[in-house]
Short mmCIF file of C-alpha atoms and ligand atoms in Angstrom, two decimals:
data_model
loop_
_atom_site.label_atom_id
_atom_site.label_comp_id
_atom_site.label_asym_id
_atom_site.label_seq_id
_atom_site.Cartn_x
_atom_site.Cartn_y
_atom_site.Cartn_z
CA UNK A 1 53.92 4.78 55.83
CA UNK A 2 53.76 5.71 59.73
CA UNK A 3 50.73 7.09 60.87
CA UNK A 4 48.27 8.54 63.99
CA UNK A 5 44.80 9.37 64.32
CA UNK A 6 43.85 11.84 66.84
CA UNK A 7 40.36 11.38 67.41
CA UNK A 8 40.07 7.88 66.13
CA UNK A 9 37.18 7.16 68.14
CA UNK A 10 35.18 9.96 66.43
CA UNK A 11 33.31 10.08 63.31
CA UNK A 12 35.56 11.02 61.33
CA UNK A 13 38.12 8.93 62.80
CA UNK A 14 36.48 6.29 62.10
CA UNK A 15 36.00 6.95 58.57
CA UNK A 16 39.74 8.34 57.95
CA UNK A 17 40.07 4.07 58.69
CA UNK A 18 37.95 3.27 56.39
CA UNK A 19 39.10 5.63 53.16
CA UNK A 20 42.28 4.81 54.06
CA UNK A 21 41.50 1.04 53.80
CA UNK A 22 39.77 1.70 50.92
CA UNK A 23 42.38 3.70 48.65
CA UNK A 24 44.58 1.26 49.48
CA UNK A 25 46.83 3.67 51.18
CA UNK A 26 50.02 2.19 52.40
CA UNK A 27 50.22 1.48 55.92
CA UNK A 28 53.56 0.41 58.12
CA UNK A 29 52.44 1.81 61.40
CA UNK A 30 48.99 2.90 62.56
CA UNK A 31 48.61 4.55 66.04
CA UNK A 32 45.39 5.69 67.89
CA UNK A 33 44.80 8.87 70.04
CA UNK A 34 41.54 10.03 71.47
CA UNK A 35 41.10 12.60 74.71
CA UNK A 36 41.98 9.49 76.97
CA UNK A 37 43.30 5.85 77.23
CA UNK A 38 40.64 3.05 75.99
CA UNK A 39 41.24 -0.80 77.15
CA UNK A 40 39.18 -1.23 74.08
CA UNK A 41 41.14 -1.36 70.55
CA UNK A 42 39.54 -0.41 67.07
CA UNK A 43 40.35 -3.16 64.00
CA UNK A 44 42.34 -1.81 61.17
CA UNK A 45 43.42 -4.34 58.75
CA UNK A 46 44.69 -7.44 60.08
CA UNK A 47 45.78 -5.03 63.02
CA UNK A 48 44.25 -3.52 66.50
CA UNK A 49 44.93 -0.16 67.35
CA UNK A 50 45.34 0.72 70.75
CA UNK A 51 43.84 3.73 71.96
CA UNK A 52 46.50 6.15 73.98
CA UNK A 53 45.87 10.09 75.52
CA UNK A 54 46.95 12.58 72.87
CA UNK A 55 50.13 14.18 74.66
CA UNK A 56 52.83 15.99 73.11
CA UNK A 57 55.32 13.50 74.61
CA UNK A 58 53.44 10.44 72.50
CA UNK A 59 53.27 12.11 69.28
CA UNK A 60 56.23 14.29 69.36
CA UNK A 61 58.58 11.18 68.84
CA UNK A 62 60.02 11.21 65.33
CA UNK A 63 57.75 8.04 64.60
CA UNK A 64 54.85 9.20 62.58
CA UNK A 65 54.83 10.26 58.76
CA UNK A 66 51.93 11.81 58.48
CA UNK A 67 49.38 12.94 61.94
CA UNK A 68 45.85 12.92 61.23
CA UNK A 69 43.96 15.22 63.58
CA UNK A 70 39.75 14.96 64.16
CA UNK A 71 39.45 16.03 67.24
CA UNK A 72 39.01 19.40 68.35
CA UNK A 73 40.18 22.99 68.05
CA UNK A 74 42.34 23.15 71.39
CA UNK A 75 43.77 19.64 70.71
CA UNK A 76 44.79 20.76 67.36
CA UNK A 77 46.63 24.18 68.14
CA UNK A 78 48.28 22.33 71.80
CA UNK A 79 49.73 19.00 69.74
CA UNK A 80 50.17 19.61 65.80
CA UNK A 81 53.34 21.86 65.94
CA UNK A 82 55.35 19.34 68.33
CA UNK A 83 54.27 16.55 65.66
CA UNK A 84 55.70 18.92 62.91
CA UNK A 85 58.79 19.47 65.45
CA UNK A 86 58.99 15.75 65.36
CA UNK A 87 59.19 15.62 61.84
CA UNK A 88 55.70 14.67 60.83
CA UNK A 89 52.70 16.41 58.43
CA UNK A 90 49.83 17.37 60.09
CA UNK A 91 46.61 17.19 58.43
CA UNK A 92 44.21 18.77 60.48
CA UNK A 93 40.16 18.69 60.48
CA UNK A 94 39.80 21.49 63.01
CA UNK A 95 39.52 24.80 62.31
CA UNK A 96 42.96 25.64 63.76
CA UNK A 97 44.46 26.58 61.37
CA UNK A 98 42.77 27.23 58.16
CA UNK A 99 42.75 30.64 57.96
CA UNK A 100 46.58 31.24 59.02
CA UNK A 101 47.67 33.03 55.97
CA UNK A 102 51.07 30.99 56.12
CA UNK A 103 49.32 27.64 55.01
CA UNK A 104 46.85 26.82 52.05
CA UNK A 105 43.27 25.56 52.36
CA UNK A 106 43.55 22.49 49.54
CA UNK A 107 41.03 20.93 47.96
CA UNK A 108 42.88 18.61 45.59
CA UNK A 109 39.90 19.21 42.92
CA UNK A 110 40.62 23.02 42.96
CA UNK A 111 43.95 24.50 44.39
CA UNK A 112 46.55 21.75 45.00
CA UNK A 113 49.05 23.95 42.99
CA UNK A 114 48.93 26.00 46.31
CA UNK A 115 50.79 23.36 48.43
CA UNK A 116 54.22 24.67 48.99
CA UNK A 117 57.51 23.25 50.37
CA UNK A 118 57.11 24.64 53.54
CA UNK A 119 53.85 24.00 54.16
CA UNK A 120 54.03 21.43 57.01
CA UNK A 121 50.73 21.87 58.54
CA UNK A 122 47.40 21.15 56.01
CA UNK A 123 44.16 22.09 56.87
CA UNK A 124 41.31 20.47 56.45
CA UNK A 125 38.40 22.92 55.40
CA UNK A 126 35.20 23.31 57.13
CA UNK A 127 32.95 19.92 55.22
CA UNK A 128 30.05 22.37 53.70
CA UNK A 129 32.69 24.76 52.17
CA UNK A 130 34.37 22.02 50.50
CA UNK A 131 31.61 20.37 49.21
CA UNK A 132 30.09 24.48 48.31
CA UNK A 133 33.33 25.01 46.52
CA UNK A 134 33.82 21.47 44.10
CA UNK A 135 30.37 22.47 42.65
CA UNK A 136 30.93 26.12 42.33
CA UNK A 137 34.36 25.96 40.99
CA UNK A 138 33.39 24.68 37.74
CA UNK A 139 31.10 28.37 37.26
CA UNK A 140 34.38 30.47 38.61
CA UNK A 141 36.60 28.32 35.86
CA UNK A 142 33.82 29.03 33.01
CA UNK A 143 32.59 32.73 34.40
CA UNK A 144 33.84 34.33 37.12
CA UNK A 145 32.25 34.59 40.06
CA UNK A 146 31.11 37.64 41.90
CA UNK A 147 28.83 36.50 44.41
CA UNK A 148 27.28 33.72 46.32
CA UNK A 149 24.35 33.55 48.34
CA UNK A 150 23.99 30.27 50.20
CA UNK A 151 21.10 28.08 52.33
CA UNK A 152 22.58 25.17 54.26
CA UNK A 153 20.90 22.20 54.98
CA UNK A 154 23.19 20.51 57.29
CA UNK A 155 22.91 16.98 58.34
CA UNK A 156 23.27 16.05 62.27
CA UNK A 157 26.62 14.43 61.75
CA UNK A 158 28.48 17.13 61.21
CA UNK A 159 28.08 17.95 65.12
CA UNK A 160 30.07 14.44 65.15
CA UNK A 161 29.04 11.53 67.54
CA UNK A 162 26.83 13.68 69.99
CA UNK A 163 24.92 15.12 66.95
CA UNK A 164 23.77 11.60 65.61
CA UNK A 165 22.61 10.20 68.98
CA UNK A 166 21.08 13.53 69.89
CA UNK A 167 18.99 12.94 66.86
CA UNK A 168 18.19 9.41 67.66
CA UNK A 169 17.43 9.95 71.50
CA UNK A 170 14.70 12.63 69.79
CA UNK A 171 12.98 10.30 67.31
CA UNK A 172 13.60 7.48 70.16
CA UNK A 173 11.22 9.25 72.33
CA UNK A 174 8.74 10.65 69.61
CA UNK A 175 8.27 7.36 68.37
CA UNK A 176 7.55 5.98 72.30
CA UNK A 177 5.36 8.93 72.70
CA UNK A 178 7.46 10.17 75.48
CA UNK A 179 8.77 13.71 76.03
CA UNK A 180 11.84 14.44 74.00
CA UNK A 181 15.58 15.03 76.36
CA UNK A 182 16.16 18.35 76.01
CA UNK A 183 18.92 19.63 73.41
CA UNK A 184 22.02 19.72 74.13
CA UNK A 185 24.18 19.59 71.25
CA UNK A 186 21.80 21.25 69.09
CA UNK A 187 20.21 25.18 69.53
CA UNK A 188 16.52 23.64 69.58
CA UNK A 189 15.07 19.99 69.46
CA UNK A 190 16.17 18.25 66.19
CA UNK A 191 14.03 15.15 65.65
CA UNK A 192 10.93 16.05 62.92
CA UNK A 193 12.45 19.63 63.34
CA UNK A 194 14.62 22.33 61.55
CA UNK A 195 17.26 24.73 63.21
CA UNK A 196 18.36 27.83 61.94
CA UNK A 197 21.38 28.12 63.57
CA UNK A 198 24.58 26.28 63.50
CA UNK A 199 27.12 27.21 66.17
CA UNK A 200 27.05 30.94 68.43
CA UNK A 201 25.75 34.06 66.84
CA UNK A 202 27.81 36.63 67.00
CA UNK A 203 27.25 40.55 67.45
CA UNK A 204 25.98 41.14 63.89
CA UNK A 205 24.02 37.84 63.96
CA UNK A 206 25.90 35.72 62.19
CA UNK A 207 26.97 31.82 63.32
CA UNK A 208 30.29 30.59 63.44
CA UNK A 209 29.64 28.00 60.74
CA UNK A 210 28.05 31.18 58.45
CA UNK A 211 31.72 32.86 58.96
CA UNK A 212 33.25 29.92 58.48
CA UNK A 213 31.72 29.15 55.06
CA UNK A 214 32.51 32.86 53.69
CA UNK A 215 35.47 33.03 54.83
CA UNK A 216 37.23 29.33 54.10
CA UNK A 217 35.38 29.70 50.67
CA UNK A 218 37.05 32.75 49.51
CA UNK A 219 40.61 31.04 50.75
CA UNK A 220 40.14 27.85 48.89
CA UNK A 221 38.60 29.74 45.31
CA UNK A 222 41.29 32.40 45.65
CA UNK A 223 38.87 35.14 45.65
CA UNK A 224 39.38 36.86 48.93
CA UNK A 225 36.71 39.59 47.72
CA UNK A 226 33.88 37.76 46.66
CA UNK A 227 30.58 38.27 47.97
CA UNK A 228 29.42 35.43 49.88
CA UNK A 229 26.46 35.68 52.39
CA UNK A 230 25.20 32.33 54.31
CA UNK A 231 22.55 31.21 56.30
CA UNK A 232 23.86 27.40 57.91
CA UNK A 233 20.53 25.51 58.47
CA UNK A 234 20.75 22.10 60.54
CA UNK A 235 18.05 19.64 59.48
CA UNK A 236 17.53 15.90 60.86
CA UNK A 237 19.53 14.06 58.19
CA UNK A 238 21.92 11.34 59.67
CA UNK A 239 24.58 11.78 56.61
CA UNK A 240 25.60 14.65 53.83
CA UNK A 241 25.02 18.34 53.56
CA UNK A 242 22.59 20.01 50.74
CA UNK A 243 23.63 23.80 49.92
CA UNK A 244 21.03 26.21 47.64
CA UNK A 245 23.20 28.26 45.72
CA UNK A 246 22.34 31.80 44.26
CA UNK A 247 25.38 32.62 42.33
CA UNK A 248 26.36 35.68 39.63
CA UNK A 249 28.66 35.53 37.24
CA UNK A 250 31.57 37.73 36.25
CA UNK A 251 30.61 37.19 32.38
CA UNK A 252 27.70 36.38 30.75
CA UNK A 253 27.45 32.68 30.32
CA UNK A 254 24.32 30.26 29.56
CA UNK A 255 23.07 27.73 31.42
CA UNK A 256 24.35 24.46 28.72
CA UNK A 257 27.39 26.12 29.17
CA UNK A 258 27.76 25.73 32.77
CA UNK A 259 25.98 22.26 32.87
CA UNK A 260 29.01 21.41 30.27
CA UNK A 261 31.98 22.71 32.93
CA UNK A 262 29.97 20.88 35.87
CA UNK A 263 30.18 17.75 33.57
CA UNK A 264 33.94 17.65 32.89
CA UNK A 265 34.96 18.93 36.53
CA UNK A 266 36.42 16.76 38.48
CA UNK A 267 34.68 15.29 41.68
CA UNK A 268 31.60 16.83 40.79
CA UNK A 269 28.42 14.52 39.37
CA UNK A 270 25.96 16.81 37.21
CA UNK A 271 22.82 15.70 37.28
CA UNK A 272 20.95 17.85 34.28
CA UNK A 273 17.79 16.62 34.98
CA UNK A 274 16.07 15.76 38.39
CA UNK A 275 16.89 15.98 41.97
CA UNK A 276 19.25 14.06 44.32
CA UNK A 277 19.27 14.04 48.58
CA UNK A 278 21.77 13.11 50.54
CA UNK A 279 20.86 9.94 51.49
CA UNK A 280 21.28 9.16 47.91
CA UNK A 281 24.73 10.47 48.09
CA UNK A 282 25.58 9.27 51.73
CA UNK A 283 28.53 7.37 51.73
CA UNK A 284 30.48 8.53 48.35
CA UNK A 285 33.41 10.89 47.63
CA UNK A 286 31.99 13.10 44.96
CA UNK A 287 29.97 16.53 45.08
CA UNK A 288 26.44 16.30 43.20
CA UNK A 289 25.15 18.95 41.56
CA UNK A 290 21.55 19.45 39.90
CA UNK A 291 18.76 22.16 39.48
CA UNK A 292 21.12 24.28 37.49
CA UNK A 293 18.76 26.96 36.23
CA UNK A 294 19.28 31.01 35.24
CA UNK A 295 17.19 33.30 37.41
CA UNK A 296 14.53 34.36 34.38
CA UNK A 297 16.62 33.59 31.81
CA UNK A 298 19.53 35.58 33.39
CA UNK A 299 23.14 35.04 31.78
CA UNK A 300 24.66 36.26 35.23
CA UNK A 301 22.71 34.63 37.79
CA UNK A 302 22.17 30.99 38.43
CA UNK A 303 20.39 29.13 41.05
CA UNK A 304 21.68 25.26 42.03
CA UNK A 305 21.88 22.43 44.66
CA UNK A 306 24.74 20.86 45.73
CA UNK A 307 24.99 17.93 47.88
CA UNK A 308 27.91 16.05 49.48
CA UNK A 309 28.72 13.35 52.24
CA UNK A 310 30.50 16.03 55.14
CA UNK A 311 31.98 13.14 56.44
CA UNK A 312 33.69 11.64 53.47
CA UNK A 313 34.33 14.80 50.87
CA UNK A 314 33.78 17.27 53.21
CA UNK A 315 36.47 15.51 55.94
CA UNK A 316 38.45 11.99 55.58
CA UNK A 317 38.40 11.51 52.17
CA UNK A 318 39.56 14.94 51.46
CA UNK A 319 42.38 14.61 54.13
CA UNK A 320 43.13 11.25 52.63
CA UNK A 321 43.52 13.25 49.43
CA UNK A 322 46.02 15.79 50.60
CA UNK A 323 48.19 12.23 51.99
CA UNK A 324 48.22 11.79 48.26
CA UNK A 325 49.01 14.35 47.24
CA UNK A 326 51.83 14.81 49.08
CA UNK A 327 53.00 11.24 47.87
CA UNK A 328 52.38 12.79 44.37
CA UNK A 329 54.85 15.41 45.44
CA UNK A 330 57.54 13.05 46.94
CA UNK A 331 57.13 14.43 50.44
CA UNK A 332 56.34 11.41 51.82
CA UNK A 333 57.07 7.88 50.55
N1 NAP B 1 31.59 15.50 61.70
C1 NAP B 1 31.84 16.19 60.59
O1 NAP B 1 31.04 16.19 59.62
C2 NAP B 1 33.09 17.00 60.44
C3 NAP B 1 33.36 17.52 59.19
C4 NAP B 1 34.50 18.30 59.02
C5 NAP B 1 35.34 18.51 60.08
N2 NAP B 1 35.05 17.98 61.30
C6 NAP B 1 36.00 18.24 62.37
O2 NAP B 1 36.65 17.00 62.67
C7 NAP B 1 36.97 16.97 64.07
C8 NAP B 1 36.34 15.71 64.67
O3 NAP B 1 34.93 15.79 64.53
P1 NAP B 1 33.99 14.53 64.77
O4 NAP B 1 32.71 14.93 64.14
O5 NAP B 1 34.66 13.26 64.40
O6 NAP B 1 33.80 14.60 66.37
P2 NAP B 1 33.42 13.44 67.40
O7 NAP B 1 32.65 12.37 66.74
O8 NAP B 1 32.83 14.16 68.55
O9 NAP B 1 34.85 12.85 67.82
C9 NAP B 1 35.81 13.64 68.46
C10 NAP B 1 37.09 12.84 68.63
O10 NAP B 1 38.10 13.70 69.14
C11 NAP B 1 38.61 13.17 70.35
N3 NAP B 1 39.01 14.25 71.23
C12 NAP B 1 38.22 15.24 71.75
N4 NAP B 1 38.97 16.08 72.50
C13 NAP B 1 40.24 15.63 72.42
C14 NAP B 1 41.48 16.05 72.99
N5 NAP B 1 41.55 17.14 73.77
N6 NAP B 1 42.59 15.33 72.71
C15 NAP B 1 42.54 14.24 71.93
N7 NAP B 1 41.40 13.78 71.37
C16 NAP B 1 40.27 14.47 71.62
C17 NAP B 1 37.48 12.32 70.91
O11 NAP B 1 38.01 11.38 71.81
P3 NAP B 1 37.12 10.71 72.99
O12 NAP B 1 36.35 9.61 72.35
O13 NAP B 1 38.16 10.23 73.95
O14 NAP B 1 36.25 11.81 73.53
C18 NAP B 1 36.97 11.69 69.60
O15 NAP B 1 37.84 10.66 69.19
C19 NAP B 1 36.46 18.28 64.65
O16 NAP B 1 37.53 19.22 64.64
C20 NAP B 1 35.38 18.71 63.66
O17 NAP B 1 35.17 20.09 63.66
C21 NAP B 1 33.95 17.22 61.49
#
């Protein structure tokens, strides 16, 4: 299989290598893109990549397969339709796309019956929805759902390479006793800190990344009405975002019951007793789920925590997943 990475020098660049290295995905060509040329090369296999300028005139060529993009939202809408002209997939991390109503939002655990012939160009969700929707799914398949209310606790990677060393230039200078640089990535100082707000507020006082959840999760559960009300917290974790989940049902449904759907879906780990962070689950592909619990004995509303590694499920391994699937399908060889 023919390949590029745009973005390869980001995080999840880096780890779309490493998923793809370890799901033993194919790999004939490999080509690396990033905002500008590198002398240096990144080690894939027994190969190294070169690092070219993303331009339409490199990746428009007829070469690739498949184009990875995780890079940004202008490089995304300027470069993936000439790859698609040249005969390639697109699977995209940026938010480009994903709510066109002419392409699905897949999560291969929930909705890859909506990949369709023409479908040339697949988004990539936003990493908490993804990992909010493989451990809700299980209570839409079992109940309904009418509404979700969500806290975020995202971890400092999800603002990509600047997010992780703003974090460590904080604790850096807390630990030296010296005054902390001033944020730049980040709304307020991160290090022994918590933010609520993730991305611009809006008029009604919303952030993008609130919108975003709402909005991607109602695409990729197919329930364009459902209630769904956020509030995106970012919290000084290197790896993996925690969600707490207020949900109600469509039906009336007990707790076991639920616990028994989160145990037989797939992707998701149920733990019925206990707790688990996300540096437990930093660095795996599946959702965790625990503190399942009905508000007062309620048979419509549930509270539960879900955690997942953004980078992994929430990114690469899930666009490594929609490759796949569309080797699954035949698209691609
Ligand atoms: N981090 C996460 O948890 C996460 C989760 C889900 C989705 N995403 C999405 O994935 C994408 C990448 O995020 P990241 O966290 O990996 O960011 P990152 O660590 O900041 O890396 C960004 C990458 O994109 C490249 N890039 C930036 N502008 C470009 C341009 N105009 N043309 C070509 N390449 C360009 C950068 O190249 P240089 O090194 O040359 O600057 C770098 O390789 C973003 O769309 C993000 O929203 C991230």
């Amino acid at each position: 299989m023919r390949l590029a990475i745009v973005g390869i020098t980001g995080v999840v660049g880096e780890m779309l290598l490493r998923i793809l290295d370890e799901r033993n995905v194919p790999v004939d060509l490999l080509d690396g893109f990033a905002s500008r040329d590198r002398d240096e090369r990144i080690r894939f296999r027994d190969h190294d990549v070169t690092i070219r300028a993303a331009t339409p005139e490199a990746l428009a060529v007829g070469k690739y397969d498949v184009v990875f993009f995780a890079s940004s939202d202008d490089a995304s809408a300027a470069l993936a339709e000439a790859c698609v002209a040249g005969g390639a997939y697109v699977i995209d991390n940026s938010a480009a796309f994903r709510m066109d109503p002419a392409v699905p939002l897949l999560v291969p655990e929930i909705n890859p019956h909506a990949l369709r012939e023409q479908h040339r160009i697949l988004p990539v969700a936003i990493c908490t929805a993804i990992i909010l929707s493989v451990g809700v799914n299980p209570v839409k398949r079992v109940a309904g759902l009418r509404s979700i209310r969500v806290a975020t606790y995202q971890a400092v990677s999800g603002a990509g390479r600047a997010g992780l060393d703003e974090l460590a230039a904080g604790e850096e200078a807390l630990g030296r006793g010296e005054p902390e640089p001033a944020p730049r990535v980040f709304a307020a100082l991160i290090a022994r800190n918590v933010i609520p707000q993730v991305g611009a507020l809006d008029a009604f006082g919303d952030s993008g990344e609130e919108k975003k959840i709402a909005d991607e999760t109602r695409k990729i559960l197919e329930l364009p009405d459902l209630r769904l009300a956020a509030t995106a917290v970012r919290v000084p974790v290197r790896y993996a975002h925690s969600a707490a989940l207020w949900v109600e049902t469509e039906r009336e449904v007990t707790a076991d019951e639920l616990g028994v759907a989160l145990k037989e879906a797939p992707g998701v780990v149920f733990h019925r007793e206990g707790i688990v962070t996300p540096r437990e689950v930093e660095g795996g592909d599946l959702v965790h789920v625990a503190r399942l619990r009905g508000e007062g004995g309620s048979k419509r509303h549930f509270q539960l925590w879900v955690v997942g590694d953004q980078i992994r499920k929430g990114a690469a391994a899930n666009a490594v997943q929609l490759l796949e699937l569309l080797r699954e399908k035949g698209r691609i060889a």
